Each structure stands twice: as C-alpha cells, then as structure tokens.
Amino acid sequence: MAANGTRQTFGPDEVLQAMLTMRGGDSDKKKKAHEYLESFQKSPTAWTTTITILQSNAEADVKLFAATTLRGKITYDLIPQLPASDIPAVRTQLLALLKRFAPGPKPIRVQLCVCLAILAIQMQGWKDVLPVVVSSLGNDVESHACILDFLRVLPEEVTEGRKITLTDEELNQRTTELLEQNAPQVVQLLINYAHSSPEAATNPQLFECITSWLREVPVNQIVKSPLLNLVFIALESDVCFQAAAECISTMVRETREIEDNIETIQVLLPRIISLQPKIQKVIDDEDVECYKSLTRLFGETGCAWAVAIAREPVNFRPLVDAILECAAKDKGRDAIEFTFDFWYDLKQYLALDKYSEARREYLFVFAKLVDILLEHLEYPEPDSGNEKDLFDGDREEEEKFREFRHHMGDTLKDCCEIMGVSECLAKVLDAIKLWMQQYASMATGTSVPHWQKLEAPLFSMRAMGRMVTADEDTVLPQLMPLLVQMPAHEKLRFATIMVLGRYTEWTAAHPDFLSPQFSYIVSSFDTPSKEIVRAAAMAIKYFCTDCKHLLSDQVVQLQQFYDQILDKVPEVSQEEITDGVATVVSVQPPAEIYKLLKLFCDPLIQRLMAKANNATDNDGKLAVADHLQLITLFAQNVIVLPPVERGQEDPAVKYWQEVFPILSKVLENFLDFPPICERVCRCWRFMVISHRGAMAPILPDMANQLAIGFATSKQGCFLWVTGAILREFSDDREHVDQAMTEHIYVFFEAQATNVLRFISELPPQDLPDVTEDFFRLVVDGLLYYPQKFIPSPIFPSVFEAALSVLVLEQREPLSATLHYIRDVLGWGTAYSPSAYDHLSASVAEQLRVVVKQLLLHQGLTLVKRLLAGMMITFPKDCFADASGALLKLFEVFPDETANWVDQTLRLLPPNTVKSIEVDRLMTKIKEKLNTNDTGDVRQIRAILQDFTNTYRRRYIAPRDGLGALEGSRFRFAG
C-alpha cells in the first residue's frame, strides 16, 4: 500500500499485504486496508493483477478475492476500461483459468464460471459460446464439473443481466442467442453426460443444472426426455436426493398454468404419488434433511396444482394424503412448515361455491389436520424435568417454537374456513374434556400433570379467535365456564388470559359470561409472574374496548382498580390499561365526562407533578415522559360525540383547559430534555386532532408555547403540533372563524421563518429530524393554505431550503422533502391538485404562474440534485419520489427539463459515463416527448430510473465529493 503523499500501486504483493492486514486485529489498519482494496477493485490495474494472482501460488482465499474482483470488473468495467480489441484476450485467459481450476476449489471455479457467463453476455459478437466452452475445457471428468457449473450459472446471469450496461434490446437479443437457441443443445449435453457413467447419473451438479435450465427450456421437453427418469431414479441415492427433489419441485412449479400443462401433469402426478412410501423410509433412516426435501416436494406440488386438486378431488386425493402424512409424522417439527402454504392455497379454492363437492371430499382431511396441529402445538417435555426451562437452555429453539406455533395458528384458521368454526372449536372442547377426565383429579396447587395437553387446545382456541363470530352459540357457551376453572399453572393461566382477551367481542354479545371472566383477569394481577401481569393488562384493554357499554355501570369501581394497580405494572401495561379505561370513560354521557376526567386524570396529574419535582437525573426525567403518555391516552380517547353545538363548552376541553398550565409548566422546566418535549407535544397534538374546533379557547396559549418551545429548543416536535393546528383550522373547515384562520396562518409563517433561520446556520446533515418535521409542516401549509403560502415571501426560500436538503442520505428527511417538492410541482401543472376546488380558477392560475416562475429559476438546480441523488446518494426507498418529481417537472416544462437533464449528465466525470450513452438516453427522452402521448411521457420516468440504476451499480460516490454536482449550503436572509 502507498505511503501518504505517493500514488497508490496495485501489484500482487501490495494486494496480498492488504489481505493479510484484513486478517489482523488492528481496526485502524484494517480500515485502511479495506479502503485500499476497494480502490484496487475499481482501478484499471486490477485486470492484470487479478489474473496474475489467480495464476500464482497464493492461498485459496486470496485467489477467491481475485476471482470475485474479476467478476466485478467484467460486470461494471469491461466497456469503460478496456478497448474492444482486448476483450477476446480476456475470454482466452478466463478459459485457461477455468481449465486450471477445474479440479477446484469449487468457490473459485464457480466465480470464474460466472465471470465467463457475464463476459459472454456482453460479447455480442460471440455466437458460438457453448461449443467454444465445451471444446476448450475438454472431456475429462474434472472438466465435466466445470462445464456443468458454467451451464448452471449461465441462465442465472442472463436473467440478472440488468446489472450489465446493455440496452434492453441488446439484452433481449443475447437472451435469445444464449438461452433459447442453445436450449436443445444443453438438454442433449445433459443427457449424454448422465449416460456417460453411473457416477454422472447421480452427480448433484447434473440436477442443479437441469433445475437452472428448467426456467428456460419448456418443461414438457424435459418430461418427455430421458432426464425425467434419471431424476426420479436419483431419489434412490442419498448423495443426490436433495438436488433431485429440488429439480422435481422446479418442474412442478413450471406447470402452475394448469390448462397449458395438462399432459405434463398427467405424467408427473403418478410419479410423484409413487414417492409416498419414501416418507416412512426417510423417517426410519432418521434422515432429517431428506425428510424436509421430500415434504417440500409434496408441499410445493400441492401449491402448484391446488386448483387441479379442487377440480378433481378423487384423482389428486393420494397427493393430499401424502402431504397430510408428512405433516403427521414430523415429530421434530422440522418439515411441517413446508405444507402450510399448500393448506392455505387449497382452502382458497375450496371456500368457493363452485368447489363445494371437493370441500365435502376433503372435510376429513382438514379434520385430521386439526388433530395433527393440536399435537404439534404442545410444548415439549423437558429432558431435565425442569418445568422452568422447557427447552433445556436452547433459547434459539424456544424462539423458533414460538414462531412456529403462530404459523400453525394461521393454518388452523384455514381449517375453520373449510370445516366451520364450531366444528374446530368442538375439537378444542373434546381435548380439554379428555384432559380433565384423565388428569384433573391428579392436579394440585404446585403440580399439573401433562399440562402441555391442556395448554395446546387453549392456544389453538386463541388462534381461531379471529374466525369466531359473536353469534357462535354451540360450543363457546360450553367452553367459557371451563376456562375460568383452569388449574393453577403459569402457562395455563397465561394461555387462558390470552384466550379471554381474544374473545371479548363474543363476550360483549353474551354479557352473562362477562363477570367471571373479568374477575379472573383482575385476580391475575396478584400473581408474581410478569408475563401473566402483562397478558392481563392487554386483556383489560380488550375487555374495556369491546365491553365498554357493559362496564359503564362499574366505571367508578374501575377507577379504583386503575388507581390501585397502575404503579404495580410495567410501563407498557400501564398504557394498555389506560387505553382501556379511557375507552370506557369515552362512552359515558357528555354530562358525566368532565367529572370522570377529573376522577381518572387528577391522580395522574398529581403523579406527574410529583415525578417532575423529583426528576433530577435522566431516569427520573424519562419517568416523567412515560407518565405523560397516560394523560395523552385520555386526551386521545375521551371525545364528546356528537360534538357540542357551536358556542357551547366541550366538557373534555374544559378539563384540558384546567390542566394546560400544568403541562405548560412541565414543558418549560424540561425544554432541554427532548423526550418530555415530544410527549407534551404529542399530547397537545392529539388534543387538537381529537377535539378540533372545540380547542379554540386553548389555541392562543398553545401557539405561544409552541413558538417559545421551538425558538428555545429547536426541536421538531413543536412543528408536529403546528401542523395539526393547520389541518384542523384551515380555510375550508366548517365552523372556523375567518379571523382565527388568519391568525393561525401568521403563526405558521412565523414558525417557518424561525426554522429557516435555524437551518441556515447549520448544514442539513446536522439536523435531519428537524428537517423532516419542517417539510412535513410545509406540506400541510401548501395543502391547507396555498393561496396564502405560495405568494408569500418565504415560499421561494422554503423551496431553496428543500434543494439544499437533497444532499442528505437519510431516508426520512429526504422522503418528507421530496413529498414537498412533488406537491409544489403539482401546482405548476395544467391541472392543480383536486383538493383545492374551493379556490377560484383565477386564483389557481395566479398560484400556478408563481410556481412556474420559481421552477424556471430553480429547475436546473433541482434536476442536478435529483439526478445526483438517484445516481449516487439517495437511499433506494427515495427513488420513486425522486423520479416522480422529475416526471412532474417534464409535464410542466418538457423541453427545458430535457435540456436540464442533458446539462446535468454532461457534468458527470468522463470516466464514469460515455458521451454516447448520454446521447442515447437523450434521444430516447426526446422521442417520448415528441409523441405528445401522456403514456409515453410517463415512460421517461422508467428510462431515467434505468439509467440512474445502471450508473449507481457501476460507481459509488467518489470520496473527494461530487464535483460539479456538489450541493450548496442554504442561506436565509429573512
């Protein structure tokens, strides 16, 4: 590696030294070595150095790095860095290297095969690729492995060809030449190879190669060839079982279009059904991987042919039985997941009336599936006998089991749709009754025998909850009394609470069951288990939400319970319980709202003041912020509906007006602590959103606090509330006084001016959060006050600030800024946004003129920022908005925008894009513009996205900046 101040050299010795440094432990040296190797990979010298390394006696990992580098060079640098006359020499060297590495190591051999495939795609004059490769590599056994690798990767690389700098037309032509025209030769090559020796017929590479080409060769050609028999015979060999099973799965996937593949399916179906005896064989052999491959094969076959299974239930029943057997015999739960998609797909068809006969045919299958799932849902019996550690310390296995259960729950829902909910619930009832008959008498306060067999049906009942309607009167009235009598066991109590919380809608329709259930939940807060307490809190939320009218008579007792329990539960549970009780308060008569808010919230306010007075450290301040969330939930949920008449006092707002000074004082005392500022602002924002026009008495004080808050703290949360006020008190809202809207707009403009001053003091990189919040705010200003905002003095400055933000690389602020820019551009089109119908045509035209003048002045800068972002700096999620902005600019100023794009692309470094590529792009754009067809103009978006994507893949942002495309700092003189 070069020393400081000298030019870097990229010889084999320097690269080897950098690789050795990467193995060391010095992070600074590793960072420099990494940067050196990155520079090496982009350098023209890398062509010769990589080949030299590959021809040397270097270690395998160094050679693999060289092969990977060569792959990147051929993908991205072939045309820019090599003259056309040198490219055939690269092919010759690659073929020689492949011959050298034919015996291995396999990773290097595969990388070189990929190199050759990518080269073949780009060498458009190379028409005899297959014969040249086969003849060059020879006919020995080692060369066969190399040829098979090349044949396998060729279709994959061609279909990924958008990474290569060919036009769509050129790529389509090469696809035809390399794949379609070679397909018959490839099939024959594979047949000849398979028959060359017994070892060849069981070589996994053969089946991987067939799998790769199945996407290019019509599946019926393979099915009609000797290869089909070879693939099924290969399932007798342990060596190639998995590769052969995957090959058959791929054949089946290619027959998804049933009508077009009836003949092929008729050939494959009996061959696949004949594999069913292998299920028991691989189980007896304890071959988990083969069992998974076989189950995947049956499951994917079922998915591909689901509609045929529904049409012809008798003919396809053996296939369904095989899938069911795979699910039933999977004692280790290793493979059953491969059947889940099939049961869902089959359910989708059987649920249709036209397949009612098939539904009756498969009722027994789905009934059996429920029994299988109930068994698989059971927690394991711990080998150690320790009930506290069911997975013997294997946390990964425990998490996998939890996730697996939820997937099985989805399949249980599928069964409900076919069998009917009551029938599925009856199986749950039978399982619970069976446990009670066998083990209930043996249960004690400290021991519950075989509790797993009781917990599993409880979990399944919870999983089915979404399918159960409130009018289910057959099974649930028998089940519900049993639930509150579950034995004292932590897992059982947790499962019961989760079930009760899931069925609260049913309970609301059957009030006789409410009291024992609610009492069971309340009593659960006395248990020492944190998991049970969290579950109980969640259940309280659902009971209060769905049974709010039934609990109205107990609202005072509910407050007593709430006050007693609040400090005993964790933060998330506090929020859930608060959310629930606030919902009960919300349905009380308006005349009671003020009194109930005082009853519930005054203790919260007292707690808030106590916490604020004691908040001397970070934890204390966070406790204040968390507690504010509870008050916010009441502001959010307790809304007087229908709204009070204009001129009357809203009882909820009356209460919030009383506590507003306390919230303001808390805010003032903690302006230097963002979490508290954010929670207070969130509370105020929900007050505005929830109570809308009724908030008018509080607005002046609130606006004052927001202005002071931002001026002092420079936190974006104060802009959230400003935006909410803009939305709720805009010009087109009913019952909003005109003078008030004027005051609100003045307040908005003052806030915007403060923000502009602030962001002009710092580069955008230093304040991404404020930037995001600001541009979300001005989006609201443009949406609700366009007739005031667009002609205002700050409008051009806001747009200029937006341009300066486009140098960022963070998704959120960029997304907000791009949305604002697109909204501004919308005002420049012939059709103003439809949301502004309340404006007269003359006013809309005046606004359009202002916007177009701004765009003419800033258009080139905007195009530079957007294209630089799409080519170099924007995260992927922002591409759609950026290209949408460019398209909108083309709609406003088509010719000017084309010129701006041309000028911008000419500023790119000459070694990164050729002039001919820019010329070709501009020709395409101008062709679309000249058609005067809206659809063709929209295609410009795709053209630009393809160009920028190609550029982005080839080049990363230069470390010395963006040169002529570098963004400038925003300066505000207002």
Coordinates of N, CA, C and O in Angstrom, one line a residue, residues 169-247:
E169 N -32.9 -3.9 -25.7 CA -33.0 -4.6 -27.0 C -31.8 -5.6 -27.1 O -31.9 -6.7 -27.5
E170 N -30.6 -5.0 -26.7 CA -29.4 -5.9 -26.8 C -29.5 -7.1 -25.8 O -29.1 -8.2 -26.2
L171 N -30.0 -6.8 -24.7 CA -30.1 -7.9 -23.7 C -31.1 -8.9 -24.1 O -30.9 -10.1 -24.0
N172 N -32.2 -8.5 -24.7 CA -33.2 -9.4 -25.2 C -32.6 -10.3 -26.3 O -32.9 -11.5 -26.4
Q173 N -31.8 -9.7 -27.2 CA -31.2 -10.4 -28.2 C -30.2 -11.5 -27.7 O -30.2 -12.6 -28.1
R174 N -29.4 -11.1 -26.7 CA -28.4 -12.0 -26.1 C -29.1 -13.1 -25.4 O -28.7 -14.3 -25.4
T175 N -30.3 -12.8 -24.8 CA -31.0 -13.8 -24.1 C -31.5 -14.9 -25.1 O -31.4 -16.1 -24.8
T176 N -32.0 -14.5 -26.2 CA -32.4 -15.4 -27.2 C -31.2 -16.3 -27.7 O -31.4 -17.5 -27.9
E177 N -30.1 -15.6 -28.0 CA -29.0 -16.3 -28.5 C -28.4 -17.3 -27.5 O -28.0 -18.5 -27.9
L178 N -28.2 -16.9 -26.3 CA -27.6 -17.7 -25.3 C -28.5 -18.8 -24.6 O -28.0 -19.9 -24.3
L179 N -29.7 -18.5 -24.5 CA -30.6 -19.4 -23.8 C -31.5 -20.2 -24.8 O -31.5 -21.4 -24.9
E180 N -32.4 -19.5 -25.4 CA -33.4 -20.1 -26.3 C -32.7 -21.0 -27.4 O -33.1 -22.1 -27.6
Q181 N -31.8 -20.4 -28.1 CA -31.2 -21.1 -29.2 C -30.2 -22.2 -28.7 O -30.0 -23.2 -29.5
N182 N -29.7 -22.1 -27.5 CA -28.9 -23.2 -27.0 C -29.6 -24.3 -26.2 O -29.0 -25.3 -25.9
A183 N -30.9 -24.0 -25.9 CA -31.6 -25.0 -25.1 C -31.6 -26.4 -25.6 O -31.3 -27.3 -24.8
P184 N -31.9 -26.7 -26.8 CA -31.8 -28.1 -27.3 C -30.4 -28.7 -27.1 O -30.3 -29.9 -26.7
Q185 N -29.4 -28.0 -27.4 CA -28.0 -28.5 -27.3 C -27.7 -28.8 -25.8 O -27.1 -29.8 -25.5
V186 N -28.2 -27.9 -24.9 CA -27.9 -28.2 -23.5 C -28.6 -29.4 -23.0 O -28.0 -30.2 -22.3
V187 N -29.9 -29.6 -23.4 CA -30.6 -30.8 -23.0 C -29.9 -32.1 -23.5 O -29.7 -33.0 -22.7
Q188 N -29.4 -32.0 -24.7 CA -28.7 -33.2 -25.2 C -27.4 -33.4 -24.5 O -27.0 -34.6 -24.2
L189 N -26.7 -32.3 -24.2 CA -25.4 -32.4 -23.5 C -25.7 -33.1 -22.1 O -24.9 -34.0 -21.7
L190 N -26.7 -32.7 -21.4 CA -27.0 -33.3 -20.1 C -27.4 -34.7 -20.2 O -27.0 -35.5 -19.4
I191 N -28.1 -35.1 -21.3 CA -28.5 -36.5 -21.4 C -27.2 -37.3 -21.7 O -27.0 -38.4 -21.1
N192 N -26.4 -36.8 -22.6 CA -25.1 -37.5 -22.9 C -24.3 -37.7 -21.6 O -23.7 -38.8 -21.4
Y193 N -24.2 -36.6 -20.8 CA -23.4 -36.7 -19.6 C -24.0 -37.7 -18.7 O -23.2 -38.5 -18.1
A194 N -25.3 -37.7 -18.5 CA -25.9 -38.6 -17.5 C -25.7 -40.0 -17.8 O -25.6 -40.9 -17.0
H195 N -25.6 -40.3 -19.1 CA -25.4 -41.7 -19.6 C -23.9 -42.1 -19.7 O -23.6 -43.2 -20.0
S196 N -23.0 -41.2 -19.4 CA -21.6 -41.4 -19.5 C -21.1 -42.4 -18.5 O -20.1 -43.1 -18.7
S197 N -21.6 -42.4 -17.3 CA -21.2 -43.2 -16.2 C -22.2 -43.3 -15.1 O -23.0 -42.4 -15.0
P198 N -22.1 -44.3 -14.2 CA -23.0 -44.3 -13.1 C -22.8 -43.2 -12.1 O -23.8 -42.6 -11.6
E199 N -21.6 -42.7 -12.0 CA -21.3 -41.6 -11.1 C -22.0 -40.3 -11.7 O -22.5 -39.5 -10.9
A200 N -21.9 -40.1 -13.0 CA -22.5 -39.0 -13.6 C -24.0 -38.9 -13.4 O -24.6 -37.9 -13.2
A201 N -24.7 -40.1 -13.4 CA -26.1 -40.2 -13.3 C -26.6 -39.8 -11.9 O -27.8 -39.5 -11.7
T202 N -25.6 -39.8 -10.9 CA -26.0 -39.4 -9.5 C -25.2 -38.2 -9.1 O -25.1 -37.9 -7.9
N203 N -24.7 -37.4 -10.0 CA -24.0 -36.2 -9.6 C -25.0 -35.1 -9.3 O -25.7 -34.7 -10.2
P204 N -24.9 -34.5 -8.1 CA -25.9 -33.4 -7.8 C -25.8 -32.3 -8.8 O -26.8 -31.6 -9.0
Q205 N -24.6 -32.0 -9.3 CA -24.4 -30.9 -10.2 C -25.3 -31.1 -11.5 O -25.8 -30.1 -12.0
L206 N -25.5 -32.3 -11.9 CA -26.4 -32.6 -13.1 C -27.8 -32.0 -12.8 O -28.4 -31.3 -13.6
F207 N -28.3 -32.4 -11.6 CA -29.7 -32.0 -11.3 C -29.8 -30.5 -11.0 O -30.8 -29.9 -11.3
E208 N -28.7 -29.9 -10.4 CA -28.7 -28.4 -10.3 C -28.7 -27.7 -11.6 O -29.4 -26.7 -11.8
C209 N -28.1 -28.3 -12.6 CA -28.0 -27.8 -13.9 C -29.4 -27.9 -14.6 O -29.9 -26.9 -15.2
I210 N -30.0 -29.0 -14.5 CA -31.4 -29.2 -15.0 C -32.3 -28.2 -14.4 O -33.1 -27.5 -15.1
T211 N -32.2 -28.0 -13.1 CA -33.1 -27.1 -12.4 C -32.9 -25.6 -12.9 O -33.9 -24.9 -13.2
S212 N -31.6 -25.3 -13.2 CA -31.4 -23.9 -13.7 C -32.0 -23.7 -15.1 O -32.5 -22.6 -15.3
W213 N -31.9 -24.7 -15.9 CA -32.4 -24.5 -17.3 C -33.9 -24.8 -17.4 O -34.4 -24.5 -18.5
L214 N -34.5 -25.3 -16.4 CA -35.9 -25.5 -16.4 C -36.7 -24.2 -16.6 O -37.8 -24.2 -17.1
R215 N -36.1 -23.1 -16.2 CA -36.7 -21.8 -16.4 C -36.6 -21.3 -17.8 O -37.3 -20.4 -18.2
E216 N -35.8 -22.0 -18.6 CA -35.6 -21.5 -20.0 C -36.1 -22.6 -21.0 O -36.5 -22.2 -22.1
V217 N -36.0 -23.9 -20.6 CA -36.5 -24.9 -21.5 C -37.9 -25.3 -21.2 O -38.3 -25.4 -20.0
P218 N -38.8 -25.4 -22.1 CA -40.2 -25.8 -21.8 C -40.2 -27.1 -21.0 O -39.5 -28.1 -21.4
V219 N -40.9 -27.1 -19.9 CA -40.9 -28.3 -19.0 C -41.2 -29.6 -19.7 O -40.7 -30.6 -19.4
N220 N -42.1 -29.5 -20.7 CA -42.6 -30.7 -21.3 C -41.4 -31.4 -22.1 O -41.4 -32.6 -22.3
Q221 N -40.4 -30.6 -22.6 CA -39.3 -31.2 -23.2 C -38.4 -32.0 -22.3 O -37.9 -33.1 -22.7
I222 N -38.3 -31.5 -21.0 CA -37.6 -32.3 -20.0 C -38.4 -33.6 -19.6 O -37.8 -34.7 -19.5
V223 N -39.7 -33.4 -19.5 CA -40.5 -34.5 -19.0 C -40.5 -35.6 -20.1 O -40.6 -36.8 -19.8
K224 N -40.5 -35.2 -21.3 CA -40.5 -36.2 -22.4 C -39.1 -36.8 -22.7 O -39.0 -37.7 -23.5
S225 N -38.1 -36.3 -22.1 CA -36.7 -36.8 -22.4 C -36.3 -37.8 -21.3 O -37.0 -38.0 -20.3
P226 N -35.2 -38.5 -21.6 CA -34.7 -39.5 -20.6 C -34.3 -38.9 -19.3 O -34.2 -39.6 -18.3
L227 N -34.2 -37.5 -19.2 CA -33.8 -36.9 -18.0 C -34.8 -37.1 -16.9 O -34.4 -37.2 -15.7
L228 N -36.1 -37.2 -17.2 CA -37.1 -37.3 -16.2 C -36.9 -38.6 -15.4 O -36.9 -38.6 -14.2
N229 N -36.7 -39.7 -16.1 CA -36.4 -41.0 -15.4 C -35.2 -40.9 -14.6 O -35.2 -41.4 -13.4
L230 N -34.2 -40.2 -15.1 CA -32.9 -40.1 -14.3 C -33.1 -39.4 -13.0 O -32.6 -39.7 -12.0
V231 N -33.9 -38.3 -13.1 CA -34.2 -37.5 -11.9 C -34.9 -38.3 -10.8 O -34.5 -38.3 -9.6
F232 N -35.9 -39.1 -11.2 CA -36.7 -39.9 -10.2 C -35.8 -41.0 -9.7 O -35.9 -41.4 -8.5
I233 N -35.0 -41.6 -10.5 CA -34.1 -42.7 -10.1 C -33.1 -42.1 -9.1 O -32.7 -42.8 -8.1
A234 N -32.7 -40.9 -9.3 CA -31.7 -40.3 -8.4 C -32.2 -40.1 -7.0 O -31.4 -40.0 -6.0
L235 N -33.5 -40.2 -6.8 CA -34.1 -40.1 -5.4 C -33.7 -41.4 -4.6 O -34.0 -41.4 -3.4
E236 N -33.2 -42.4 -5.3 CA -32.8 -43.6 -4.5 C -31.4 -43.4 -3.9 O -30.9 -44.2 -3.1
S237 N -30.7 -42.3 -4.3 CA -29.3 -42.1 -3.8 C -29.3 -41.0 -2.8 O -29.9 -39.9 -3.0
D238 N -28.6 -41.3 -1.7 CA -28.5 -40.3 -0.6 C -27.7 -39.1 -1.1 O -27.9 -38.0 -0.6
V239 N -26.7 -39.4 -2.0 CA -25.8 -38.3 -2.5 C -26.6 -37.2 -3.2 O -26.2 -36.0 -3.0
C240 N -27.5 -37.5 -4.0 CA -28.2 -36.5 -4.8 C -29.7 -36.4 -4.5 O -30.4 -35.7 -5.3
F241 N -30.1 -36.9 -3.4 CA -31.6 -36.9 -3.1 C -32.1 -35.5 -3.1 O -33.1 -35.2 -3.7
Q242 N -31.5 -34.6 -2.3 CA -32.0 -33.2 -2.2 C -31.9 -32.5 -3.5 O -32.9 -31.7 -3.8
A243 N -30.9 -32.6 -4.3 CA -30.8 -31.9 -5.6 C -31.8 -32.5 -6.5 O -32.5 -31.7 -7.3
A244 N -32.1 -33.8 -6.5 CA -33.1 -34.3 -7.4 C -34.5 -33.9 -7.0 O -35.4 -33.6 -7.8
A245 N -34.8 -33.9 -5.7 CA -36.1 -33.4 -5.2 C -36.3 -32.0 -5.6 O -37.4 -31.6 -6.0
E246 N -35.3 -31.1 -5.5 CA -35.5 -29.7 -5.9 C -35.7 -29.6 -7.4 O -36.5 -28.7 -7.8
C247 N -35.1 -30.5 -8.1 CA -35.3 -30.5 -9.6 C -36.8 -30.8 -9.9 O -37.4 -30.1 -10.8

